[in-house]
Amino acid sequence: MFQGVQVNTCRNPRCPNFGVLPLARVDRGPNQKVVDNYLAVGSGKNLAGLRCKLCNETNAIKSNRAVVEELERISQAPPQVSPIACRTETCVYRGLADTSPPTRYQAFGTTAAGSRRFRCKACARTFTIPVRSSLRQRLPGKTAIIYRLLINKSPMRRICEVAEVTAPVIYQRIGFIHEQCLRVAAAHDERLRSLKKARLGIAVDRQEHVLNWSSQFDRRVTQMGAVASADTASGFVLGLHLDYDPRYDVHDLEMAAQACGDPAKRSAFRKYARVFLPFEDGPNEAEDPLPEESRLPSRGVRIHSPYTIYAHFYYLKQLLPEIERLHFYLDRDPGLHGGCFAAFGPQVKAGTVEAFWVKIDKSLSVDQKKRLLAASEAALAKAQAAHPGMRKFDVAKQLLMAALSHPDFLAQPVVKRWVPHPMPNMGEPAKAMCYLSDRGDLDPATLADYLLDVKMHALDRFFMQVRRRLSVLERPIFSPSSNTRWHGYAVYNPTVVMRLLEIFRVTYNFVLVGEDRKTPAMRLGLASRPLTLEDIIAFLPGDQSSVKA
């Protein structure tokens, strides 16, 4: 355990050992006094596993320290406009906000730009509070058009032409817009933490992104993944985190790892377990190996994707403390399953959190989808004909209850109990679900109700919009002449990808409206009106004009 976080426990909800923490030290040999129900085993050249003695299931051991480090990274507060507080290093009032009475600072006029000036009563030094977010920015009027072009699939060179600016200006404005979006998100997250709802359905999945090669001597691309979660009812994207950290240099960390002996240790027990280092770029070296023809980023460091996933679920746990019941709909990724149970294990055990795997074939053509949908509708219509007067929803529920009670279904292990959805749609054809948090305490009728609510459409739609609206993240173009895929608009710097993803998440949540003329934030009850791009650019902390009262 590290700082109260322990992710290595049994993940079988029907096992008495589910969620029980392993002991840090146990006795071995014939005279054992301190023991637990776990056994550490090897599960690969550099991997270690934890086997439950009661149910015999084995899970890869993760570094608790790495999960905490990644959680701290993705939870970092955005840079804020300075409060009314002295900034002199030696002053006794340094960093202390003004209180009344008595006041620590006195108003001292304004600057030529209109910013308010204050004087500290302790050290007599003056400081200013910016009057607008774009203070000291050259050509501030260009920011809105750059923002608008960025989220409407304009390549970087075309933005330069249309906005009549240079590339350095564009990247500087991307950084500025990113900070503004972080401030907007942080202001609304405070309300999200106090949001009270009886139940929230959350779809969780990952999306892969490709960056161009940065050297003609090594033309391998860099592939990275972003884990995201969205409320299925409103479409609000709760979090989006890329497995990348721009704060460090990979070569500096590799030297530090070599110095402390990390290469000789199993991955979970390394000091730098969170970071994907060059010595791990080989067969059987990492739990999440690099894809073929892929390389580590040339700047910053890539994070092992399981740690970003685990931290993402802990982030959701901090973000939604007042929701009575959470239902997670997870893509078929073992990391999502493990991260959900690691963060919400006690809630799963108590029955206030449920988890489902969702299987959807996204490779189908439109004609294949239509045929599958027609077959499902025909089967449902046939069942409805046998129950005249019964609603389609109730017939679908009866079909699910029959499937859940079938002996062949019950004979399977929990992770292999897949049941088809009786009411699929064109967006999710051939959908099947697996109830992961099966404790054996739900009756078939209640479980059927839960399964009928399973959907991934809200998050799939967001991912689709990312591809369609951000030129640097569009799908590659296949080149028949060279039999390769061309990433013509992909960027070289992962930091740009990280910033654009967060910019688009905030824009999607607070600016873009649907057919009901509402944004996802409005549907969830976090905002009273859609924001404009100008609202985000001009936002200052403390501005509550868009927050729903």
CSV table of C-alpha atoms in Angstrom, one decimal, residues 132-134 143-144 147-148 151 173-174 176-185 188 502-512 519 529-541 543 545-546:
chain,number,residue,atom,x,y,z
A,132,ARG,CA,-8.5,40.1,-18.5
A,133,SER,CA,-7.1,36.7,-19.4
A,134,SER,CA,-5.3,37.8,-22.6
A,143,THR,CA,-7.2,33.8,-30.6
A,144,ALA,CA,-10.9,33.2,-31.4
A,147,TYR,CA,-9.7,28.3,-31.7
A,148,ARG,CA,-12.5,28.0,-34.2
A,151,ILE,CA,-11.9,22.5,-33.7
A,173,ARG,CA,-2.3,30.2,-28.5
A,174,ILE,CA,-2.9,26.4,-28.2
A,176,PHE,CA,-3.2,29.6,-23.8
A,177,ILE,CA,-6.5,28.1,-24.9
A,178,HIS,CA,-5.6,24.9,-23.1
A,179,GLU,CA,-5.0,26.8,-19.8
A,180,GLN,CA,-8.4,28.6,-20.2
A,181,CYS,CA,-10.2,25.3,-20.9
A,182,LEU,CA,-8.6,23.8,-17.7
A,183,ARG,CA,-9.9,26.7,-15.7
A,184,VAL,CA,-13.4,26.3,-17.1
A,185,ALA,CA,-13.4,22.6,-16.4
A,188,HIS,CA,-17.5,23.2,-13.2
A,502,GLU,CA,-8.5,18.6,-23.5
A,503,ILE,CA,-9.5,21.7,-25.5
A,504,PHE,CA,-11.9,19.6,-27.5
A,505,ARG,CA,-13.3,17.9,-24.4
A,506,VAL,CA,-14.2,21.2,-22.8
A,507,THR,CA,-15.6,22.5,-26.1
A,508,TYR,CA,-17.7,19.4,-26.5
A,509,ASN,CA,-19.0,19.6,-23.0
A,510,PHE,CA,-19.8,23.3,-22.8
A,511,VAL,CA,-20.0,24.8,-26.3
A,512,LEU,CA,-21.4,22.3,-28.8
A,519,THR,CA,-24.8,21.0,-24.3
A,529,ARG,CA,-26.5,28.0,-21.1
A,530,PRO,CA,-24.0,27.1,-23.8
A,531,LEU,CA,-20.7,28.8,-23.6
A,532,THR,CA,-19.1,30.5,-26.6
A,533,LEU,CA,-15.5,30.2,-27.6
A,534,GLU,CA,-15.1,33.9,-26.6
A,535,ASP,CA,-16.5,33.0,-23.1
A,536,ILE,CA,-13.8,30.4,-22.7
A,537,ILE,CA,-11.0,32.7,-24.0
A,538,ALA,CA,-12.1,35.5,-21.6
A,539,PHE,CA,-12.8,33.2,-18.6
A,540,LEU,CA,-11.4,34.2,-15.2
A,541,PRO,CA,-11.6,32.2,-12.0
A,543,ASP,CA,-16.8,33.7,-13.1
A,545,SER,CA,-22.1,33.2,-15.2
A,546,SER,CA,-22.5,29.8,-16.9
